[in-house]
Short mmCIF file of C-alpha atoms and ligand atoms in Angstrom, two decimals:
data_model
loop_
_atom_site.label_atom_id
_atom_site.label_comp_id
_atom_site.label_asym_id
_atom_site.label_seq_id
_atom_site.Cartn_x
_atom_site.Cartn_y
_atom_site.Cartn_z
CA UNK T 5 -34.58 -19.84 -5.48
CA UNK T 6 -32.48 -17.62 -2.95
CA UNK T 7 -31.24 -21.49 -1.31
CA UNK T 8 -30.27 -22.53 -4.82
CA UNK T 9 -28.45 -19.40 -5.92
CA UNK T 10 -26.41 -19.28 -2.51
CA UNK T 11 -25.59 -22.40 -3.27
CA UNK T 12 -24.19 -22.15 -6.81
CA UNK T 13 -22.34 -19.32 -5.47
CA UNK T 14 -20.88 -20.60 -2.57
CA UNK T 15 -19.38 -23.68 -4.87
CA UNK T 16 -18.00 -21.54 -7.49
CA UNK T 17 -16.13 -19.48 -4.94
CA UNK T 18 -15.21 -22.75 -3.05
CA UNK T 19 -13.50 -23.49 -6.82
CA UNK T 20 -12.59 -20.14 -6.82
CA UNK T 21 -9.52 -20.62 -3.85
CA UNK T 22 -8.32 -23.70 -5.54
CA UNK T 23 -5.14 -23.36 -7.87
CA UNK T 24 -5.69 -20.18 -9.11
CA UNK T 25 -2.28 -18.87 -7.68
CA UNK T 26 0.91 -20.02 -9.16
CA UNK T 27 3.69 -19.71 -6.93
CA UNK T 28 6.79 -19.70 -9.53
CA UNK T 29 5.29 -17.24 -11.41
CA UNK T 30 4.54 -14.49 -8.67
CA UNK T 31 8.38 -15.81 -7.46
CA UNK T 32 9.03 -14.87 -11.14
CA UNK T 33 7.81 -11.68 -10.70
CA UNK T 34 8.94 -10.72 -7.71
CA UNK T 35 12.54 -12.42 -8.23
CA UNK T 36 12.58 -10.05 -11.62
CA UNK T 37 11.01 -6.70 -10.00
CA UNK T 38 13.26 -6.53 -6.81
CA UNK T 39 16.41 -7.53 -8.26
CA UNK T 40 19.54 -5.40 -7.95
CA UNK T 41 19.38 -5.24 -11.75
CA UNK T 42 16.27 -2.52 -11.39
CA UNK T 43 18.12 -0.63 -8.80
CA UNK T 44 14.98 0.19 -6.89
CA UNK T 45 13.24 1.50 -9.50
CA UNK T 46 13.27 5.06 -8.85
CA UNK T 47 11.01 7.47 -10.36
CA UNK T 48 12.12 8.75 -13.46
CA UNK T 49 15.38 5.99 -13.73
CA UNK T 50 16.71 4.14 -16.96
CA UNK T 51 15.50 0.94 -14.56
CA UNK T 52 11.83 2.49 -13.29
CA UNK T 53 11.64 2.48 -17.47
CA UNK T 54 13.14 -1.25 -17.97
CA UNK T 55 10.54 -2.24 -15.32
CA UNK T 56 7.41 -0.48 -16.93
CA UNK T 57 8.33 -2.64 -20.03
CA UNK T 58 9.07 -5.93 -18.13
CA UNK T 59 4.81 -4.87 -16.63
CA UNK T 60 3.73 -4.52 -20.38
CA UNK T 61 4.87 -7.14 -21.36
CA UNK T 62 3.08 -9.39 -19.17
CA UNK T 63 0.05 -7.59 -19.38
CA UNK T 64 0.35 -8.42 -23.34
CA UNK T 65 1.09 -12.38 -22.57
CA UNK T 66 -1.68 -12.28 -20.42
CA UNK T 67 -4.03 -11.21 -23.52
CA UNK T 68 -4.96 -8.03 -21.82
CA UNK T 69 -5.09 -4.76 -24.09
CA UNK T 70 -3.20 -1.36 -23.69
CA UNK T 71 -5.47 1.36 -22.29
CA UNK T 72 -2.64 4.10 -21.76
CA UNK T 73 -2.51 7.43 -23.63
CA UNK T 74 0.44 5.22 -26.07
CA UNK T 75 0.37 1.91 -25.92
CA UNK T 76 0.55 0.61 -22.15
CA UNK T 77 1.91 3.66 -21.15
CA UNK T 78 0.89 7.10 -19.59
CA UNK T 79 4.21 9.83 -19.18
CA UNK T 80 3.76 12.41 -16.55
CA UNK T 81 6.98 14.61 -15.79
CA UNK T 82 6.84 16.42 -12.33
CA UNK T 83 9.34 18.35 -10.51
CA UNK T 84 9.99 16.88 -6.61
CA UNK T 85 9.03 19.37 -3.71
CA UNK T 86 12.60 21.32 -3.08
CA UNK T 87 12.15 20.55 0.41
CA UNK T 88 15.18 19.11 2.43
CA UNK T 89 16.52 16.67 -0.04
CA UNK T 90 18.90 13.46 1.29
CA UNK T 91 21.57 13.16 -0.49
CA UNK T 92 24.39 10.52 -1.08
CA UNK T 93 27.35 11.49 -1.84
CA UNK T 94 30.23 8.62 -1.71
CA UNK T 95 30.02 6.98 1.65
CA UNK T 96 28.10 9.67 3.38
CA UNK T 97 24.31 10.65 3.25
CA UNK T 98 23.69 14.04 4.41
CA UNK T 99 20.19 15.89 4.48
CA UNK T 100 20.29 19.64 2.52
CA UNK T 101 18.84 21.41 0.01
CA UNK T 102 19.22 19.19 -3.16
CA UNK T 103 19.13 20.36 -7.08
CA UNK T 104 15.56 19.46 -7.56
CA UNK T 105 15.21 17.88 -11.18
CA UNK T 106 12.22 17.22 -12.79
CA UNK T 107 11.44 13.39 -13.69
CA UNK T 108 9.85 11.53 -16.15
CA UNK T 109 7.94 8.56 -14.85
CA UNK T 110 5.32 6.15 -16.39
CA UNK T 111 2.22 4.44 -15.45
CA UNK T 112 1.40 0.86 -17.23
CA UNK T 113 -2.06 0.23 -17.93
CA UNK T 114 -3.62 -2.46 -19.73
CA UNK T 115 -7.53 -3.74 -20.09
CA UNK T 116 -9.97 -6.71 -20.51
CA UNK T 117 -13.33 -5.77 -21.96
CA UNK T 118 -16.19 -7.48 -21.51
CA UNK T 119 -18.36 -5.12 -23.22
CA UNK T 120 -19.66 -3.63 -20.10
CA UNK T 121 -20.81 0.05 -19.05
CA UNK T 122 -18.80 -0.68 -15.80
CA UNK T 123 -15.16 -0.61 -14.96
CA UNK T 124 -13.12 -1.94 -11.81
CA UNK T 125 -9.58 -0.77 -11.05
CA UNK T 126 -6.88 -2.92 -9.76
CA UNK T 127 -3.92 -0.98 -8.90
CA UNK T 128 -0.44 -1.34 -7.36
CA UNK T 129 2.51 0.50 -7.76
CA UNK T 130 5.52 -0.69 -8.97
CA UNK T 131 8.24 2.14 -8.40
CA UNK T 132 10.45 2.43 -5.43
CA UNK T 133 13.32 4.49 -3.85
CA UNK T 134 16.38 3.51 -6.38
CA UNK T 135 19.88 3.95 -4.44
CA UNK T 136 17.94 5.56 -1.19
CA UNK T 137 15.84 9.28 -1.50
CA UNK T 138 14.76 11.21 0.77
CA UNK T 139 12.22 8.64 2.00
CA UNK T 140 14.70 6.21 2.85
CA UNK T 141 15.21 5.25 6.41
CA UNK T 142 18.59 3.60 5.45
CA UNK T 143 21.54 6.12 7.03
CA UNK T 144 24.78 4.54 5.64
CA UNK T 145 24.57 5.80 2.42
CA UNK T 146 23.25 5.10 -1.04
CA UNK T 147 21.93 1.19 -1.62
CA UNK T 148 19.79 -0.57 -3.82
CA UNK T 149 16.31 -0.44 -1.90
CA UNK T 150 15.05 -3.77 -3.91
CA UNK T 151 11.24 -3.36 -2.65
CA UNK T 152 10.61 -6.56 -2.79
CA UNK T 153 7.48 -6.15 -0.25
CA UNK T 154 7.00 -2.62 -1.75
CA UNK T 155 5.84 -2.87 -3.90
CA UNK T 156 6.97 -5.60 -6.10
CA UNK T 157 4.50 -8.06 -4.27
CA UNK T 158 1.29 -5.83 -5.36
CA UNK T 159 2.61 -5.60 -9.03
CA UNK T 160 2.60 -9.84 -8.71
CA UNK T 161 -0.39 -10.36 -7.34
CA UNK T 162 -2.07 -7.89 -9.88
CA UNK T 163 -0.51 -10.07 -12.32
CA UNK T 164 -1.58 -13.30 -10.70
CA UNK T 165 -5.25 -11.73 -10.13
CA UNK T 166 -5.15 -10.67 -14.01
CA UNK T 167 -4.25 -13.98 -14.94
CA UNK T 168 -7.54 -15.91 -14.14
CA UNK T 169 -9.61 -12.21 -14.39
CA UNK T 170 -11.99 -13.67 -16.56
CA UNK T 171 -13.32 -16.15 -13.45
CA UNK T 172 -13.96 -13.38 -11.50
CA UNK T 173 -15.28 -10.38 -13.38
CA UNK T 174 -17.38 -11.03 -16.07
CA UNK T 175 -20.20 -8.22 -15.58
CA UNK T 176 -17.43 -5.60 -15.74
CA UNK T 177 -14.66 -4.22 -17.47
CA UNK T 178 -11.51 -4.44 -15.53
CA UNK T 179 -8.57 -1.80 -15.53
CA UNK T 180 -4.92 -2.90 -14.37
CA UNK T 181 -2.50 0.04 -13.78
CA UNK T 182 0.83 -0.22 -12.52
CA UNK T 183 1.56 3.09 -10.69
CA UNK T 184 4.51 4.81 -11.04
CA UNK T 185 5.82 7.84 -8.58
CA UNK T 186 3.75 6.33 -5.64
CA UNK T 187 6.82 7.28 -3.31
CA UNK T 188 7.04 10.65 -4.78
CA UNK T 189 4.28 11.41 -3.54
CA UNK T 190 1.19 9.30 -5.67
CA UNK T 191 2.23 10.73 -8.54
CA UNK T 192 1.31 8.18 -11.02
CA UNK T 193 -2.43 7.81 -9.74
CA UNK T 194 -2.52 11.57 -9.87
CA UNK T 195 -1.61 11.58 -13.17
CA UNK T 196 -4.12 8.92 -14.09
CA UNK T 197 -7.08 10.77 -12.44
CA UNK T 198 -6.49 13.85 -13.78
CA UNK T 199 -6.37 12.23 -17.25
CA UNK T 200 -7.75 9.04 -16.77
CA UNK T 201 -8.58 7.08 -20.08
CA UNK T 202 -11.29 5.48 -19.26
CA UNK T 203 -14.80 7.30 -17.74
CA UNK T 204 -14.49 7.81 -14.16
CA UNK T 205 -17.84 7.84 -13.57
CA UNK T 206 -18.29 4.47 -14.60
CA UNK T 207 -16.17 3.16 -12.47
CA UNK T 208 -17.76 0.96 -10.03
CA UNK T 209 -14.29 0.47 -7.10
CA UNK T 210 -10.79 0.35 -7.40
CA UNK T 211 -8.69 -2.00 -5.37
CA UNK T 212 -4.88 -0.75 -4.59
CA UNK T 213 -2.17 -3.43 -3.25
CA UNK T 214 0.33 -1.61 -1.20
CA UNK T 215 2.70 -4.58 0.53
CA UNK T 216 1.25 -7.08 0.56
CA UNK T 217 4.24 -9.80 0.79
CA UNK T 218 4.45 -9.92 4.51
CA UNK T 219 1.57 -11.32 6.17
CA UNK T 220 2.12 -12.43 9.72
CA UNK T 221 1.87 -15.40 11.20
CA UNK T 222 -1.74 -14.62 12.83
CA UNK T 223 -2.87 -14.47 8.98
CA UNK T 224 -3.39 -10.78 9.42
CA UNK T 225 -4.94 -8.38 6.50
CA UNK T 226 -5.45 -5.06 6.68
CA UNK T 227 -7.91 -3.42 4.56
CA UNK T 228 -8.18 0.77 4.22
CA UNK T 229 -10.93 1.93 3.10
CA UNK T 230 -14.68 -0.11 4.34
CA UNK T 231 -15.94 2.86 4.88
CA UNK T 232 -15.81 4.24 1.25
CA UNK T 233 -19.13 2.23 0.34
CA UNK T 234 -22.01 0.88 2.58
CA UNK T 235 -21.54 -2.07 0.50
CA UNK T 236 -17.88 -3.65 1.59
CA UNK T 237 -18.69 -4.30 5.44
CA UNK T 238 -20.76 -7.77 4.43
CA UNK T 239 -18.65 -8.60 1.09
CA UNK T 240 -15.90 -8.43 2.62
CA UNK T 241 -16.85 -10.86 5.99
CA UNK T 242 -18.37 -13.28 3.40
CA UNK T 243 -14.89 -13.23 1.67
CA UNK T 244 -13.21 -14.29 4.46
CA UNK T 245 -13.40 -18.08 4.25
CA UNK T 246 -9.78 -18.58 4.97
CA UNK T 247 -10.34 -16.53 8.56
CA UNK T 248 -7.72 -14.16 7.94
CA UNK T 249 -7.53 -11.68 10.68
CA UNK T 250 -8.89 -9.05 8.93
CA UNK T 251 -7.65 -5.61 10.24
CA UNK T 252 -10.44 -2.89 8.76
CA UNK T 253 -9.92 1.00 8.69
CA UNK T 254 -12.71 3.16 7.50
CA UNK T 255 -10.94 6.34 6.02
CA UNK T 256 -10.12 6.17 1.67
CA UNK T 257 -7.19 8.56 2.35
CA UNK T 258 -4.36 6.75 3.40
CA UNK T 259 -0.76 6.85 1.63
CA UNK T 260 -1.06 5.06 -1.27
CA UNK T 261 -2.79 5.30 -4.25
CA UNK T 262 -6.08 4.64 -3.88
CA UNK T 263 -6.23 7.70 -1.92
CA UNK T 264 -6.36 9.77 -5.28
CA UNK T 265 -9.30 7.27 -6.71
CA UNK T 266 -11.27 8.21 -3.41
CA UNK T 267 -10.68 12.08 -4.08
CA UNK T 268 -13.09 11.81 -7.28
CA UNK T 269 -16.01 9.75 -5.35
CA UNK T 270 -15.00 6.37 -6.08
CA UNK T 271 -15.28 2.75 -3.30
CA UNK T 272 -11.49 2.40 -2.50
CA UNK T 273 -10.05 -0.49 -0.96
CA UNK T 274 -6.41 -0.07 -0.03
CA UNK T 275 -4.74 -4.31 1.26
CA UNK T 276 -2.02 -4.32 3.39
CA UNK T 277 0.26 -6.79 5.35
CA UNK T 278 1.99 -4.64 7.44
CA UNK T 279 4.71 -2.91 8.54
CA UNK T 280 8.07 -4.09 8.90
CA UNK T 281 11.64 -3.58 9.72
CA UNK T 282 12.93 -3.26 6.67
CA UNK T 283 10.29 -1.07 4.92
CA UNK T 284 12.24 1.66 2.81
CA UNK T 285 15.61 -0.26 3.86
CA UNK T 286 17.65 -1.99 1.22
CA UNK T 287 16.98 -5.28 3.36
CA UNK T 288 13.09 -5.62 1.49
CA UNK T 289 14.24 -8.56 -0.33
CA UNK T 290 12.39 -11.33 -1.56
CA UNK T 291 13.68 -14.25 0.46
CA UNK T 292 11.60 -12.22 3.50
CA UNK T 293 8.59 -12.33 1.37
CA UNK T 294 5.56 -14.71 2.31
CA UNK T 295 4.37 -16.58 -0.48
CA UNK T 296 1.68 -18.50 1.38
CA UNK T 297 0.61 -15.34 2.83
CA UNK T 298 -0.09 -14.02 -0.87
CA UNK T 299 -2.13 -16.33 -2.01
CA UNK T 300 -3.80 -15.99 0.87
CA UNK T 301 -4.39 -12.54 -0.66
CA UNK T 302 -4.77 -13.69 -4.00
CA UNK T 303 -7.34 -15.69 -3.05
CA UNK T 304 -9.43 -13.34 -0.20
CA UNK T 305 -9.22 -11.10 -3.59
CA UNK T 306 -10.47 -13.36 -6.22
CA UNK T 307 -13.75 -14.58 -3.92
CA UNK T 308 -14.24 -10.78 -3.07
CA UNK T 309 -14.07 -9.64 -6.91
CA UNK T 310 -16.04 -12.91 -7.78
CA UNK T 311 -18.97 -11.49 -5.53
CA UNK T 312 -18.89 -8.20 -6.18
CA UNK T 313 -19.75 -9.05 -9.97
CA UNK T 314 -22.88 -10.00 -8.78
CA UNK T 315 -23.80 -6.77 -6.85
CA UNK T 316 -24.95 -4.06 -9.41
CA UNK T 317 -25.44 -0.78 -6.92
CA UNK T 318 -22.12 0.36 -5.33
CA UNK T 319 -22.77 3.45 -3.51
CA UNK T 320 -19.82 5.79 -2.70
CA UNK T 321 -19.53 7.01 0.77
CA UNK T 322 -17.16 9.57 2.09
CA UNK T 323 -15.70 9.00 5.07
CA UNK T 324 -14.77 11.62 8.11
CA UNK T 325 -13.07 13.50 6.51
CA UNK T 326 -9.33 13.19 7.76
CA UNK T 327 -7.55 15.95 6.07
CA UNK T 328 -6.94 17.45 9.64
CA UNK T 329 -6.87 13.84 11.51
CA UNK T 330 -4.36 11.87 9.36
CA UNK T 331 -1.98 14.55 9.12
CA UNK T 332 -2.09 16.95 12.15
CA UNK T 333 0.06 19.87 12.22
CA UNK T 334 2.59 18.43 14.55
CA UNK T 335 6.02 19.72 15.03
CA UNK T 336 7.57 16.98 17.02
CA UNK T 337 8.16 13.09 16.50
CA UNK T 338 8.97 10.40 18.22
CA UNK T 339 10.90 8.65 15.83
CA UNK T 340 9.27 5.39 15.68
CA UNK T 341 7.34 2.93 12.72
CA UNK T 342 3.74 2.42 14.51
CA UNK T 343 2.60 -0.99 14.73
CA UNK T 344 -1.00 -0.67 12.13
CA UNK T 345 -1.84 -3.81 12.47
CA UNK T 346 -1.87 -3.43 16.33
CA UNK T 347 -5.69 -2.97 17.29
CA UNK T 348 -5.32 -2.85 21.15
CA UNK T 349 -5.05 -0.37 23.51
CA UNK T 350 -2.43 2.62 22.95
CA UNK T 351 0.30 2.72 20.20
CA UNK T 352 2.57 -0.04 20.02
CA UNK T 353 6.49 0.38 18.02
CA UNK T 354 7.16 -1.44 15.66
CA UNK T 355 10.66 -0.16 14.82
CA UNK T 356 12.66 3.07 16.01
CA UNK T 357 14.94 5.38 13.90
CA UNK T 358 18.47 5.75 15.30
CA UNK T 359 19.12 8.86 17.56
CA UNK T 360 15.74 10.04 17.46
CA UNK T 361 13.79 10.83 20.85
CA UNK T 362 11.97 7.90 21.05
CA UNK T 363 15.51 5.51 21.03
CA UNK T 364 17.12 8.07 22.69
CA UNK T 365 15.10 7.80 25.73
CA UNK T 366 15.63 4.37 25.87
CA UNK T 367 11.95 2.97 24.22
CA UNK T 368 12.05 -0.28 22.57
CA UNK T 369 10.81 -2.01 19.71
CA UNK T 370 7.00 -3.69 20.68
CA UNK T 371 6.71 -0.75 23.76
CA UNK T 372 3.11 0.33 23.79
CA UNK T 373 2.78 4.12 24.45
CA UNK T 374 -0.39 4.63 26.45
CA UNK T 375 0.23 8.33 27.89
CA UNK T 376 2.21 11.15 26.78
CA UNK T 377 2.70 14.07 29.67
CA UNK T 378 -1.34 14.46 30.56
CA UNK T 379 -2.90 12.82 27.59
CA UNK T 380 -3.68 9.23 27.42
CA UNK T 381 -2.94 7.10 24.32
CA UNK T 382 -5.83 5.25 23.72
CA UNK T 383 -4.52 4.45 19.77
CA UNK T 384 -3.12 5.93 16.52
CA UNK T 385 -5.34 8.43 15.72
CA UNK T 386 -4.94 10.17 19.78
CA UNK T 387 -1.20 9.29 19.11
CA UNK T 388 -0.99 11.39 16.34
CA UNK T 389 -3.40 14.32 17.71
CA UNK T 390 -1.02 14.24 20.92
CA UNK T 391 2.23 14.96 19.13
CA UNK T 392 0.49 18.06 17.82
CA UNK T 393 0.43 19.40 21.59
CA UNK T 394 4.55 19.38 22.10
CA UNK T 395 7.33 21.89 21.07
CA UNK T 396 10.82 20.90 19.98
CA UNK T 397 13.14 20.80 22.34
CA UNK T 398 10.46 20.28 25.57
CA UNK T 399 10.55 17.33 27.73
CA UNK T 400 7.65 14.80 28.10
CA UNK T 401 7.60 11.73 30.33
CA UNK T 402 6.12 9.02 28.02
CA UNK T 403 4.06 5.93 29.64
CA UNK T 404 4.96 2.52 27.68
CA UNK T 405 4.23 -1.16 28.76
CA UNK T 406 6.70 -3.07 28.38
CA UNK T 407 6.00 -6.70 28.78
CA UNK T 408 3.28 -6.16 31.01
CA UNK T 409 4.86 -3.50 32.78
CA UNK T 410 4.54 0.43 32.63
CA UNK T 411 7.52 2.14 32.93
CA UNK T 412 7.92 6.09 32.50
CA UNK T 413 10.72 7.68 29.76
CA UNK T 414 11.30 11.42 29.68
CA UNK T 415 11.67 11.95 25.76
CA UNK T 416 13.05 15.05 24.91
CA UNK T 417 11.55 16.20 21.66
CA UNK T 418 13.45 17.37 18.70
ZN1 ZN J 27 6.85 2.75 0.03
#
């Protein structure tokens, strides 16, 4: 019985891989999302609104239903933190204190019920930085940041998941919502689970793409979040039948979304690519996207979804709780993007910010750090507790390997 079951299973997933992604339309989707047309879709701009509409619309030719508070839609309004703004004015950017307006941004949610007591979430945000904020890492002034890896490709492969939805789910309700604010600070899924409009507690996981365009040419995935249930360890092995490289990272709070869905007790999953050079630069454009590497997504997702229908007991785990790990009070930074898909020894770089200590003292971009003054970097998470230890303006000689070799900086913190 067991033998015969396996069996069926195995061949509808096998079914499941084939030509369920349609590459013109995600192109579609992404070509439409990260044009210069939507101006980056900032929070609260005439173009994060033209987007929301473009999202409801194909949720409606897709046959799905609205589940907003009107229509598709749920309006939040929040005022920014009036911390140090960046600000563009003409040719220069400087950093002050900025007129901190409040903005009107709007999540797009739309459903397919199957009559079910049970709900799964499939979330990505759609909204971006507009001409450059205060997240940018782009220093000559304001440009259209086009997010065409974030997070345009999550919003089209939600869409190319939702398309076929009824193949994979059919022993739960499924909730699509297109995040807004996400940059601001997860405003939109804030929003959503302080009013959400479906039952929380019937809702079985939630499963947030957050760039996913950009997979690597070792086929790496990394996944946020396996520790959130005792169930995703197995499922998501016996998804694997492409062999992706699957990257996996315990902890549901990360920066994205499906951080807030973890915060009320829910099995989070957060799928990831990677980072990049041109993350928050106007240079995210689609022509650097991977299409192949999404439907390798696409797919990992569908056979993962597909399975979990068949699993009726999800059990919520929290993980270590990493309010104090993932953000340390540290007053110093090196200045560089950390490699997270890097899972050897130490910290590797995967991209410095101009004039800032680490560039400053000469480090380069795929440098391991493996000490810092007395401490030893054995990865991110003693990376990040080390740079809790230094004061501005000290000097620390940093241990990198460089191509093999270890070579000494002294970084001077500011
Ligand atoms: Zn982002």
């Amino acid at each position: 019985m067991v033998g015969v079951f396996a069996l069926f299973t195995a061949c509808e997933q096998e079914e499941l891989a084939e030509n369920k992604f349609s590459q013109n339309l995600v192109l579609a989707d992404l070509n439409y999302l990260a044009s210069d047309e939507l101006r980056g879709r900032g929070t609260g701009s005439p173009e994060e609104a033209i987007a929301a509409e473009y999202i409801a619309n194909r949720f409606d030719q897709l046959g799905l239903q609205p589940a907003g508070e009107e229509g598709y839609f749920q309006s939040f309004t929040k005022k920014p933190h009036p911390t140090v703004q960046k600000m563009n004015d003409g040719d220069s950017t400087r950093f002050g204190m900025g007129v901190v307006k409040e903005l009107t941004g709007k999540n797009v949610i739309a459903k397919l019920e199957n009559g079910s007591d049970s709900w799964i979430v499939i979330g990505a945000h759609y909204d971006h930085l507009g001409m450059g904020d205060e997240n940018s890492l782009h220093m000559e002034g304001s440009a259209i940041h086009n997010g065409a890896d974030d997070n345009a490709s999550g919003v089209a492969l939600m869409l190319s998941l939702a398309q076929h939805i009824n193949d994979y789910v059919k022993k739960s309700n499924v909730l699509f919502i297109a995040f807004s604010g996400e940059e601001k600070g997860l405003w939109g899924s804030n929003t959503f689970c302080d009013k959400p409009t479906i039952e929380m507690s019937k809702v079985k996981y939630m499963i947030n793409f957050d760039m996913v365009g950009r997979m690597n040419e070792e086929n790496t995935l990394a996944i946020y979040g396996n520790g959130t249930s005792p169930v995703w360890n197995a499922e998501l092995e016996k998804a694997n039948a492409d062999s992706l490289r699957l990257v996996l990272s315990e902890s549901g709070v990360g920066p994205s979304d499906h951080t807030s869905f973890y915060l009320e007790d829910i099995p989070v999953l957060h799928l990831f690519t990677g980072q990049h050079e041109d993350y928050h630069k106007p240079s995210d454009d689609v022509e650097k996207i991977n299409l192949k590497g999404m439907e390798l997504v696409n797919n990992y997702t569908a056979r993962l979804i597909s399975s979990l229908d068949l699993v009726a007991d999800m059990p919520f785990t929290k993980t270590k709780d990493e309010d104090n790990e993932s953000a340390p009070a540290f007053k110093v930074t090196l200045g560089v993007i950390p490699d997270y898909l890097y899972d050897g020894e130490g910290m590797r770089i995967d991209g410095l910010r101009e004039e800032r200590p680490a560039q400053m003292a000469g480090m380069e971009k795929g440098d391991i750090v493996v000490a810092m003054g007395d401490l030893k970097v054995d990865g991110m998470q003693t990376y990040m507790e080390g740079l809790s230890k230094f004061e501005p303006k000290d000097t620390t000689q940093v241990k990198v390997v460089r191509a093999g070799d270890t070579l000494t900086v002294d970084v001077i913190w500011d």
